[in-house]
Short mmCIF file of N, CA and C in Angstrom, two decimals:
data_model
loop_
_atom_site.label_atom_id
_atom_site.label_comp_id
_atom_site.label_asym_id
_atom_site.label_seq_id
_atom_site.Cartn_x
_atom_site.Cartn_y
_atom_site.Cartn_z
N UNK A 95 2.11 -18.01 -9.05
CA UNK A 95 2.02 -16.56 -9.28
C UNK A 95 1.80 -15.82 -7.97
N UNK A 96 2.14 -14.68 -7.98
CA UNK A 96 2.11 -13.76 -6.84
C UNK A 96 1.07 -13.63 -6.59
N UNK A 97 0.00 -12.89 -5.74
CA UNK A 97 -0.95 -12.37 -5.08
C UNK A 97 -1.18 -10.81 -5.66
N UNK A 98 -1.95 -10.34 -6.34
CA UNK A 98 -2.09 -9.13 -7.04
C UNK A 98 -1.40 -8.32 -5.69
N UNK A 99 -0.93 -7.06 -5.28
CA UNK A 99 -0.48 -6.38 -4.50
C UNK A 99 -1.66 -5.52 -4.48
N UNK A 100 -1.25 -5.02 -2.56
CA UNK A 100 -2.67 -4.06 -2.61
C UNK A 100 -1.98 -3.38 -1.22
N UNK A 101 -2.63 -2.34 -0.86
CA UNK A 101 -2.60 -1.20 0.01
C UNK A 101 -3.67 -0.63 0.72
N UNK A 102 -3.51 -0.25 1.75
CA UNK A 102 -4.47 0.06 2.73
C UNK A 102 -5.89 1.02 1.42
N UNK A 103 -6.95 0.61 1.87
CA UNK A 103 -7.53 1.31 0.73
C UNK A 103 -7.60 3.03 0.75
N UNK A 104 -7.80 4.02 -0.21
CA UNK A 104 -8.44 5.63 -0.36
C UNK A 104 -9.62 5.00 -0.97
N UNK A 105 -10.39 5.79 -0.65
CA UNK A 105 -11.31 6.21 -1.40
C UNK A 105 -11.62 6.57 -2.55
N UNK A 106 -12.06 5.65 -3.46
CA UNK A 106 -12.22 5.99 -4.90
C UNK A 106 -12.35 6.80 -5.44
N UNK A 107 -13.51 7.55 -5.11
CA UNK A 107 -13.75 8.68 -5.79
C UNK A 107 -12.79 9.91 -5.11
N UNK A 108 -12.14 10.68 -6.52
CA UNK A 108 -11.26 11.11 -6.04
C UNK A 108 -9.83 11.31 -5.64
N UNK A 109 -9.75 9.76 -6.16
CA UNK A 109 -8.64 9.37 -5.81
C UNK A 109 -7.52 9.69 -6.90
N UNK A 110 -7.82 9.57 -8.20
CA UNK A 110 -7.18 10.37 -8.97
C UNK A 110 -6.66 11.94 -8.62
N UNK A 111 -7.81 12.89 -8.28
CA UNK A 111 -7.20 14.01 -7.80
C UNK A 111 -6.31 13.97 -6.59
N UNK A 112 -6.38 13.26 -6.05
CA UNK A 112 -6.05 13.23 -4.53
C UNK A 112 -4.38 12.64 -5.17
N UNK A 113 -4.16 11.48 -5.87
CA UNK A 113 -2.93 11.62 -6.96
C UNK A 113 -1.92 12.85 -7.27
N UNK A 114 -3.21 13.37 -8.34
CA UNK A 114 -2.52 14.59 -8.85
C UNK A 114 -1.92 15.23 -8.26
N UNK A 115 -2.50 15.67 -6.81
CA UNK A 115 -2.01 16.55 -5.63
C UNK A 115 -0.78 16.41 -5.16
N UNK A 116 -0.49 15.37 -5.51
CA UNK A 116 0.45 14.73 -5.07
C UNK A 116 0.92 13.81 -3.95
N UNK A 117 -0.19 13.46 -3.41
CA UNK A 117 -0.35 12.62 -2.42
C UNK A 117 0.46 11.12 -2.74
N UNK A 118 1.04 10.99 -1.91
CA UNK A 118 1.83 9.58 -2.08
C UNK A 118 1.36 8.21 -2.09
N UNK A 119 0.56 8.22 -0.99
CA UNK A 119 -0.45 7.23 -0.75
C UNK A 119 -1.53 6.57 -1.74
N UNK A 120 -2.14 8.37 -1.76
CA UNK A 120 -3.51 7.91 -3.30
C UNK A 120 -2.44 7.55 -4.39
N UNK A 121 -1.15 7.94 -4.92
CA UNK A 121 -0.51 7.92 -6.10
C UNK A 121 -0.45 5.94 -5.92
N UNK A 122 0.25 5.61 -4.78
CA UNK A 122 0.40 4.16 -4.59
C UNK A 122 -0.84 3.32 -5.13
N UNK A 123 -2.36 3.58 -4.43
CA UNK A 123 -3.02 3.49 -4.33
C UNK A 123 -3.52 3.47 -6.24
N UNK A 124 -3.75 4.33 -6.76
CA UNK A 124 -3.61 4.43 -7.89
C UNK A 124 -2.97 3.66 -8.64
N UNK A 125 -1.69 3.34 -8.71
CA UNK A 125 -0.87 2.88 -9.58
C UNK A 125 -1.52 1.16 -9.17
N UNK A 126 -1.33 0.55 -8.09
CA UNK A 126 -2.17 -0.82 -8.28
C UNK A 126 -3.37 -0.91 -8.14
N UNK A 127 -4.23 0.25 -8.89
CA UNK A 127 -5.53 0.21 -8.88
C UNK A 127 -5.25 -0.23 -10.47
N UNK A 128 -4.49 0.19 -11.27
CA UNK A 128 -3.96 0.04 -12.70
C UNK A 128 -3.16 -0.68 -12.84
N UNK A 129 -2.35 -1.24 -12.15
CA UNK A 129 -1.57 -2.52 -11.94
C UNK A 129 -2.76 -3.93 -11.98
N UNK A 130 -3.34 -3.83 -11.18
CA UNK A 130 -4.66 -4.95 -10.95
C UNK A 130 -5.70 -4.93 -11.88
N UNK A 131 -6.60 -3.67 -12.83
CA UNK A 131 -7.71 -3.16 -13.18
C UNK A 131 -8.79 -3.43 -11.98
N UNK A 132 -8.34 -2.88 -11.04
CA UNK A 132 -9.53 -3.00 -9.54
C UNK A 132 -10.54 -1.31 -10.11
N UNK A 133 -11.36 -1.12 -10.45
CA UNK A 133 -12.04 -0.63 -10.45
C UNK A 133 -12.03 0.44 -11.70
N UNK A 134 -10.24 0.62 -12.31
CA UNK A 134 -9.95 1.29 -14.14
C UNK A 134 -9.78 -0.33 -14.53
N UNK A 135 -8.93 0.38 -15.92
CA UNK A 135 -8.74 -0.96 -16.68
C UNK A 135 -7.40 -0.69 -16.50
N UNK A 136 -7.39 -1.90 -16.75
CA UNK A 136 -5.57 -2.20 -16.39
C UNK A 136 -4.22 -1.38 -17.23
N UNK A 137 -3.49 -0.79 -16.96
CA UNK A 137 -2.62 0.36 -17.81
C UNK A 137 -1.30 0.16 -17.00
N UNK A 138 -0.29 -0.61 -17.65
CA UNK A 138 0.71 -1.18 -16.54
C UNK A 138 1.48 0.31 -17.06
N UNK A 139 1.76 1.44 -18.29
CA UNK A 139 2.14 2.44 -18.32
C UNK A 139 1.55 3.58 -16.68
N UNK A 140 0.55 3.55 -16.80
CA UNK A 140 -0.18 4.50 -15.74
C UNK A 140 0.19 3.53 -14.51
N UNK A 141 0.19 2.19 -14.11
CA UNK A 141 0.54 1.82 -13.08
C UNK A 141 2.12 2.35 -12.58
N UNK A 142 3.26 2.24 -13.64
CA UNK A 142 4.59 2.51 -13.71
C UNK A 142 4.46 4.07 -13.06
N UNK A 143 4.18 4.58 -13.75
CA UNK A 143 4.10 6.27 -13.62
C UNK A 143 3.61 6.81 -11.95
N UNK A 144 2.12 5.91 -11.38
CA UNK A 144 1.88 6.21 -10.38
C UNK A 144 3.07 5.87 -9.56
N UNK A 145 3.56 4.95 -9.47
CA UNK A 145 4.26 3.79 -8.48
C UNK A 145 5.55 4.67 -8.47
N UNK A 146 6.13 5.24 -9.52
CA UNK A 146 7.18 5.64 -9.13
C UNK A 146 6.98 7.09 -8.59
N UNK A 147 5.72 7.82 -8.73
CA UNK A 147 5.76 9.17 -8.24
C UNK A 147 6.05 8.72 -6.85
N UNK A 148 4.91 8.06 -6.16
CA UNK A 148 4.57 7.90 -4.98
C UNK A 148 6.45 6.83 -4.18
N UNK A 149 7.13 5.97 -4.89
CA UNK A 149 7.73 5.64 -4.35
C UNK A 149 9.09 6.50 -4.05
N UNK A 150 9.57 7.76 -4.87
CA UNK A 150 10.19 8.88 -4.92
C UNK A 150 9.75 9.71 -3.76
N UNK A 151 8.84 9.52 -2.94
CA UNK A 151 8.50 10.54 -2.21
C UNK A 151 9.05 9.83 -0.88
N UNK A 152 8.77 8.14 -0.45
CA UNK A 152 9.31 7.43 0.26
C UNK A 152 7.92 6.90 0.83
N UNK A 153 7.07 6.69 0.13
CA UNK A 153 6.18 6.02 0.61
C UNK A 153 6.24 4.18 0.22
N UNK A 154 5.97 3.66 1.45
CA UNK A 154 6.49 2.23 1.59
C UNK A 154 5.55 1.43 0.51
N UNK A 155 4.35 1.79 0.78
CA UNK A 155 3.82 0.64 -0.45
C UNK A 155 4.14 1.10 -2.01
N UNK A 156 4.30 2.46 -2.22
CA UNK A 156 4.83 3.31 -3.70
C UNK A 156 6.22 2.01 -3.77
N UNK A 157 7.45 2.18 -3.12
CA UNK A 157 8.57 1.69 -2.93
C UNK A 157 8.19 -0.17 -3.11
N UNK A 158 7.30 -0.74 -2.11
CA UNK A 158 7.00 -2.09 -3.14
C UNK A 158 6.75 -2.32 -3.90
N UNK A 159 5.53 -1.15 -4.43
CA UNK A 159 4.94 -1.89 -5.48
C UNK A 159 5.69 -1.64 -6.75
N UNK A 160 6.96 -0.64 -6.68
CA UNK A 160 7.83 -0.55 -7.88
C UNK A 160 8.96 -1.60 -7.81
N UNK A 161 9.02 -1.59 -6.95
CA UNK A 161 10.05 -3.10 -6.65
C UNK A 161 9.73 -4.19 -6.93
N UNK A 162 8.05 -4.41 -6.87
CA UNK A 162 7.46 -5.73 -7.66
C UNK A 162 7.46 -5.70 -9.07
N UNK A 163 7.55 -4.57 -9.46
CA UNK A 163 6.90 -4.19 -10.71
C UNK A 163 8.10 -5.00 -11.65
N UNK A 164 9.29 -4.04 -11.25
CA UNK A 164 10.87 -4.42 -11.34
C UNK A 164 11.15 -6.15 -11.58
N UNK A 165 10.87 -6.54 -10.26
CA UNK A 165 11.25 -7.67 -10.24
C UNK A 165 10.54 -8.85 -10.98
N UNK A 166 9.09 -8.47 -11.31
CA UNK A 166 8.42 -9.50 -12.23
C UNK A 166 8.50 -9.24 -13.60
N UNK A 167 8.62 -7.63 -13.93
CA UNK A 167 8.84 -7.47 -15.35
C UNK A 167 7.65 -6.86 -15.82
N UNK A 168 6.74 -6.69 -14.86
CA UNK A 168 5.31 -5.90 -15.35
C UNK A 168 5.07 -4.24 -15.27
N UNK A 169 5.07 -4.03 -16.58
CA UNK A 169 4.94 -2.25 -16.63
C UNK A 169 6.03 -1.87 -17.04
N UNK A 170 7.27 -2.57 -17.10
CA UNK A 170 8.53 -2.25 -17.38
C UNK A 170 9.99 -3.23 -17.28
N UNK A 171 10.87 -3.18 -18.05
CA UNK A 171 11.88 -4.33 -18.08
C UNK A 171 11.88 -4.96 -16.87
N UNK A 172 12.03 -6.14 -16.72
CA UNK A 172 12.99 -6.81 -15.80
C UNK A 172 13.99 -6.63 -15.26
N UNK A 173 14.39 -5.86 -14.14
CA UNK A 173 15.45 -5.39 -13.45
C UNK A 173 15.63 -5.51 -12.23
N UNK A 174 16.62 -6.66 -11.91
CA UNK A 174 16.85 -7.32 -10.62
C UNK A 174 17.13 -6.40 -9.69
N UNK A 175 18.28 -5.41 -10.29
CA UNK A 175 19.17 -4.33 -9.43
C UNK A 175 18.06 -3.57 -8.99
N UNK A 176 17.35 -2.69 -9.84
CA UNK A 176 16.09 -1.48 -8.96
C UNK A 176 15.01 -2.36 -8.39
N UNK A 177 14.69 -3.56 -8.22
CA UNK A 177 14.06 -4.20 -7.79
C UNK A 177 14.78 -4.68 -6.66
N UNK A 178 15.43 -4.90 -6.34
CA UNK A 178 16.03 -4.55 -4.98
C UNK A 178 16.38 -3.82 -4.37
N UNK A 179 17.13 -2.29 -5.02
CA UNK A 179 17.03 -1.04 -4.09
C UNK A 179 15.35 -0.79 -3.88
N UNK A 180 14.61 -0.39 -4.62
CA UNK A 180 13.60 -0.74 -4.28
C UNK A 180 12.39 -1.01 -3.08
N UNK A 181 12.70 -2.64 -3.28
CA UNK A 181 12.35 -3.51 -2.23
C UNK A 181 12.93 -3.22 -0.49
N UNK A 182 14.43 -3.01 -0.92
CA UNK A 182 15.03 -2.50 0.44
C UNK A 182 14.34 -1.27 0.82
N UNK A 183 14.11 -0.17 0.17
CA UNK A 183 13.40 0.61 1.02
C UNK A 183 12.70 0.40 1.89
N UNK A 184 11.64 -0.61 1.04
CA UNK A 184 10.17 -0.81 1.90
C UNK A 184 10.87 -1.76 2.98
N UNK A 185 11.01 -2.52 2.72
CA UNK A 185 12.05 -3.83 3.67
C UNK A 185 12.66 -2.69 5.36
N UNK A 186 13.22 -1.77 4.73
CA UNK A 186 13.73 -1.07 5.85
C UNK A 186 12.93 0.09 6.52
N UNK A 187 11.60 -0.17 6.02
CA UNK A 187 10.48 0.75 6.51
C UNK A 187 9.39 -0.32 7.24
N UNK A 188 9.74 -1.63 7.70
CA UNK A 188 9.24 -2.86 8.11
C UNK A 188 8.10 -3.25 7.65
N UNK A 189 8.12 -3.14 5.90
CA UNK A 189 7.32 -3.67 5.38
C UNK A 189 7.34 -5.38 5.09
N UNK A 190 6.79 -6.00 5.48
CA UNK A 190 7.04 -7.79 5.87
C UNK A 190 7.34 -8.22 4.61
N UNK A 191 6.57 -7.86 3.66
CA UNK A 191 6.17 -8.78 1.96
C UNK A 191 7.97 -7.96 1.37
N UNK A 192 8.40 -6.85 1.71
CA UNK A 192 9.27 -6.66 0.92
C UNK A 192 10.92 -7.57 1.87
N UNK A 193 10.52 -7.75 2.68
CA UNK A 193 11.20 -8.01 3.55
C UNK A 193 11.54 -9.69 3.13
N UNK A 194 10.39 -10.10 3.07
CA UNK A 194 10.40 -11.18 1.88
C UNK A 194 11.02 -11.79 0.84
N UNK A 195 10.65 -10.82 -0.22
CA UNK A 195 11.41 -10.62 -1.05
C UNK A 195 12.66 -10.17 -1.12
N UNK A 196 12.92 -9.35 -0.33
CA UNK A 196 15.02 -9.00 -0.03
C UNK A 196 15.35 -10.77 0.60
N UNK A 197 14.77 -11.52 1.54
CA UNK A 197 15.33 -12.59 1.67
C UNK A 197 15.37 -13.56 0.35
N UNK A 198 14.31 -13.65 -0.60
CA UNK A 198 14.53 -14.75 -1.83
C UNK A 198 15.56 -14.23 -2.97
N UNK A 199 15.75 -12.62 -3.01
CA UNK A 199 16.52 -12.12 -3.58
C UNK A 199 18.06 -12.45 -2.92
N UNK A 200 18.11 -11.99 -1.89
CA UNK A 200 19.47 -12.95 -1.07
C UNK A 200 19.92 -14.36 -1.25
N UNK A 201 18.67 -15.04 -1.53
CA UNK A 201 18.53 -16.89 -1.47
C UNK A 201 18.94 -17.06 -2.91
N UNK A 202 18.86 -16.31 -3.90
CA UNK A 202 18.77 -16.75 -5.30
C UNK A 202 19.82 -15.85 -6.22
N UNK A 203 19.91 -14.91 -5.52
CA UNK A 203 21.24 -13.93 -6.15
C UNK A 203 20.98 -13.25 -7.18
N UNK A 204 19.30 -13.06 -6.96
CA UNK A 204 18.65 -12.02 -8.37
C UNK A 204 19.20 -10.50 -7.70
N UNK A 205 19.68 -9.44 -8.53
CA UNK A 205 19.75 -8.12 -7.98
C UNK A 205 20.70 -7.96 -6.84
N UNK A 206 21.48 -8.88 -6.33
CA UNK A 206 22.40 -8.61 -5.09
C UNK A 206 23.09 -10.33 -4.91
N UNK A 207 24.46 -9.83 -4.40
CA UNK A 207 24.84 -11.20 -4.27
C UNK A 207 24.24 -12.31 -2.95
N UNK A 208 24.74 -13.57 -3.82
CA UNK A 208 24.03 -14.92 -3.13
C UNK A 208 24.35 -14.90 -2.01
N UNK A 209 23.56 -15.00 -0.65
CA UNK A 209 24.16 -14.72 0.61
C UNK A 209 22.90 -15.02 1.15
N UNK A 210 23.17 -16.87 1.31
CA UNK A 210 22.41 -17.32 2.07
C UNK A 210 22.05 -16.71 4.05
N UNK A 211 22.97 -16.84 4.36
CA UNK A 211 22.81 -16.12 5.99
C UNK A 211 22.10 -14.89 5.50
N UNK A 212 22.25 -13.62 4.77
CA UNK A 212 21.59 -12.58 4.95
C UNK A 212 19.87 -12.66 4.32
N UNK A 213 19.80 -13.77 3.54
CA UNK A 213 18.36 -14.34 3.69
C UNK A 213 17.88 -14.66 4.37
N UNK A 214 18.61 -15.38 5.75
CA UNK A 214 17.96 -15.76 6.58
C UNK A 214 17.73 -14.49 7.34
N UNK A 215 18.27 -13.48 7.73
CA UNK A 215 17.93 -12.55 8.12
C UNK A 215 16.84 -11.79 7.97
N UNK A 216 16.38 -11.84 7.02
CA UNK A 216 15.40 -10.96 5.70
C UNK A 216 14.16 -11.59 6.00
N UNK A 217 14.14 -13.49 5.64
CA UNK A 217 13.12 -13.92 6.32
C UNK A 217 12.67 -14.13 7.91
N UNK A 218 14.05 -14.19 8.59
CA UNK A 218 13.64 -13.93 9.94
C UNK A 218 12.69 -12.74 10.05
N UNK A 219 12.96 -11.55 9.76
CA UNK A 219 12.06 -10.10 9.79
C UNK A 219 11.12 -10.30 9.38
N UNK A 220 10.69 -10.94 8.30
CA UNK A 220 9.56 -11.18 8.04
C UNK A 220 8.55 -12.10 8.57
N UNK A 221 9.32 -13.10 8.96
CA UNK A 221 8.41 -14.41 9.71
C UNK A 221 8.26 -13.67 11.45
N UNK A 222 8.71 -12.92 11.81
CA UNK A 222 8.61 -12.04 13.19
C UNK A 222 6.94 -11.26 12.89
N UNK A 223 6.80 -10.61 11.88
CA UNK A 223 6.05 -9.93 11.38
C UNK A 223 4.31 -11.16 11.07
N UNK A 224 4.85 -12.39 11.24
CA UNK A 224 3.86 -13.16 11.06
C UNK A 224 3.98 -13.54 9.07
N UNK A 225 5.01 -13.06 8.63
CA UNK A 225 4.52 -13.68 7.04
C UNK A 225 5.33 -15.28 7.38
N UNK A 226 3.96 -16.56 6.77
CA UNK A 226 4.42 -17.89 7.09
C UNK A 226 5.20 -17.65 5.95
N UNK A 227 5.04 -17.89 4.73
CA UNK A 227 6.03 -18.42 4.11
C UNK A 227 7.45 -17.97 3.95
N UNK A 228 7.66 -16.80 4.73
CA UNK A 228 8.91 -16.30 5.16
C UNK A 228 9.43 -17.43 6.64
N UNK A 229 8.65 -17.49 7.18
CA UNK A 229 9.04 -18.47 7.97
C UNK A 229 9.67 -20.07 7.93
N UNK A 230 8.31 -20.31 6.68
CA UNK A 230 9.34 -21.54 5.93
C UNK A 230 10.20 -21.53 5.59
N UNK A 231 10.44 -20.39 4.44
CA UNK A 231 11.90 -20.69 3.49
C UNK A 231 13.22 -20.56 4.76
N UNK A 232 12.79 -19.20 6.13
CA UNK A 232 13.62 -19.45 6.44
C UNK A 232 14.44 -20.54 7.52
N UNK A 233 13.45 -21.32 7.77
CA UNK A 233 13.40 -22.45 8.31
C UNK A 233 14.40 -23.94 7.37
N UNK A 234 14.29 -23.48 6.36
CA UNK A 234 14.44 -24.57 5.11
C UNK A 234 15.84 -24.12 4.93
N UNK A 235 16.24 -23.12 5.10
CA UNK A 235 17.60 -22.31 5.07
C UNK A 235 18.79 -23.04 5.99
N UNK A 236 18.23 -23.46 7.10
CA UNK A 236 18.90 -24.19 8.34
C UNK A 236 20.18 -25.03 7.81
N UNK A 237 19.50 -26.19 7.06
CA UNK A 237 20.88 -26.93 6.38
C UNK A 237 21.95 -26.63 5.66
N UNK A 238 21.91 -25.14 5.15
CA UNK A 238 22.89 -24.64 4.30
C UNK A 238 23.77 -24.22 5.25
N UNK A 239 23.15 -23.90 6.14
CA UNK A 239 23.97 -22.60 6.67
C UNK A 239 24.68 -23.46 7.87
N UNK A 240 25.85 -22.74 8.31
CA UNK A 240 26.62 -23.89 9.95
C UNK A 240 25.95 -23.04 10.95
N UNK A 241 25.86 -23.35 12.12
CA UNK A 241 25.58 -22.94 13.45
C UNK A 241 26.02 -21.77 13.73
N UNK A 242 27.39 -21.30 13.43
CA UNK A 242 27.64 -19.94 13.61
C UNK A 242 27.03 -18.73 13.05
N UNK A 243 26.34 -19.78 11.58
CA UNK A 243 25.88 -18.50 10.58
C UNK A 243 24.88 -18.55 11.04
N UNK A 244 23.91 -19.10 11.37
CA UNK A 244 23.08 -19.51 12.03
C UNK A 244 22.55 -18.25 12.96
N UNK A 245 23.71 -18.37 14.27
CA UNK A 245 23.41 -17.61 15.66
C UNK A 245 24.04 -15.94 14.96
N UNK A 246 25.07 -15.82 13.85
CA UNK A 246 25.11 -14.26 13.58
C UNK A 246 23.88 -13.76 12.84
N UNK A 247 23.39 -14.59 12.08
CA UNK A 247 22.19 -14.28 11.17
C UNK A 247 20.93 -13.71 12.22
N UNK A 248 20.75 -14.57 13.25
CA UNK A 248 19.68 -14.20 14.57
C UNK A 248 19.95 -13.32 15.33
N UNK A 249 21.04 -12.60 15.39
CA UNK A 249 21.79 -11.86 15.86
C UNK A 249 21.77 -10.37 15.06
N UNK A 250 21.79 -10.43 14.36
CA UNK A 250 21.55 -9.39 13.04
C UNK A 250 20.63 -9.47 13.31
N UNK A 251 19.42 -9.96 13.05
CA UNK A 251 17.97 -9.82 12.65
C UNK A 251 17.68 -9.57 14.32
N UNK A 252 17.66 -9.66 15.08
CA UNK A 252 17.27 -9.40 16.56
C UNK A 252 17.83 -7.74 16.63
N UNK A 253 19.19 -7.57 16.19
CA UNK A 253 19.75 -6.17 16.40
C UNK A 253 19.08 -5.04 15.61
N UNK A 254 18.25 -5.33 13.74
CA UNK A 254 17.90 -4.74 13.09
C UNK A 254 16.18 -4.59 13.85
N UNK A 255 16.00 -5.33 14.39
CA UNK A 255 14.46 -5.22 14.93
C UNK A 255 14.76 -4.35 16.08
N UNK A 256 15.91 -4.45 17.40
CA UNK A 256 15.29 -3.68 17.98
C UNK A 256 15.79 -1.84 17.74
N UNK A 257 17.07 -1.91 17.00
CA UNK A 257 16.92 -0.82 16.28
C UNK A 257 15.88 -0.19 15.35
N UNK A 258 14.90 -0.58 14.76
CA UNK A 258 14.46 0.16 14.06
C UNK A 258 12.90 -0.28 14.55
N UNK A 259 12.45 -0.07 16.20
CA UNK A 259 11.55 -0.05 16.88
C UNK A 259 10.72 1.00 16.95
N UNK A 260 9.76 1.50 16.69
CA UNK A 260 8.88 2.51 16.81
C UNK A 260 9.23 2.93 18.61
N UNK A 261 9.00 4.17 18.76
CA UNK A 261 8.72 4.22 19.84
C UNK A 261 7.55 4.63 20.97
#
């Protein structure tokens, strides 16, 4: 099983209003506070509802945590496809864990076609970022793939990193 999902913390109290306001962050914040029951009781309706205000606005953890939501089936159907647009958001906002997940979604052909090399890409970004088990799978990837796919896949993932470099 996954790791409950979580986000830089707000401040509890308040945090509902700070929601309402429309804050993206507290809304994130919110929704896997009710996703988890970390401090309400668990309401995967009110988790759904937060997650998508906040991920509509373009906030990166709003954008995972509806992409997890998606992809495990909690709070709402099972849906490979929005669980990968989704995920790509955050993925392309250099969030590591979604980045992750766009590579096993690549590896397995849930929500987007099977395309081993562009998994390796996905976990390359992520194992750069320090997530190990992105590092494994994409390590484990090696034998599928030939040498060429190999050096374009590192090639991609070297070009998407230093394009989308903070400055």
């Amino acid at each position: 099983p996954d790791p409950p999902l979580a986000v830089a913390p707000v401040a509890h109290s308040g945090l509902s209003e700070h929601a309402e306001r429309g804050e993206a962050r507290a809304q994130a914040s919110l929704a896997l506070a009710y996703l988890n029951g970390q401090g309400v009781t668990k309401n995967m309706a009110q988790a759904l509802k937060w997650a998508e205000k906040s991920a509509r606005q373009g906030d990166v953890e709003g954008q995972y945590a509806l992409g997890s939501m998606y992809l495990a089936g909690r709070g709402t159907l099972q849906n490979f496809q929005a669980a990968f647009e989704w995920c790509e958001k955050a993925a392309r906002q250099n969030h590591a864990e979604a980045q992750y997940r766009l590579g096993a979604m690549y590896r397995s052909g849930h929500g987007v076609g099977l395309d081993k090399a562009k998994a390796y890409v996905w976990f390359s970004l992520a194992a750069a970022q320090g997530h190990q088990r992105a590092a494994e799978d994409r390590d484990s990837l090696l034998s599928a793939l030939t040498p060429g796919q190999v050096a374009l896949a590192q090639r991609e993932a070297q070009d998407w990193r230093a394009s989308s470099a903070k400055p």
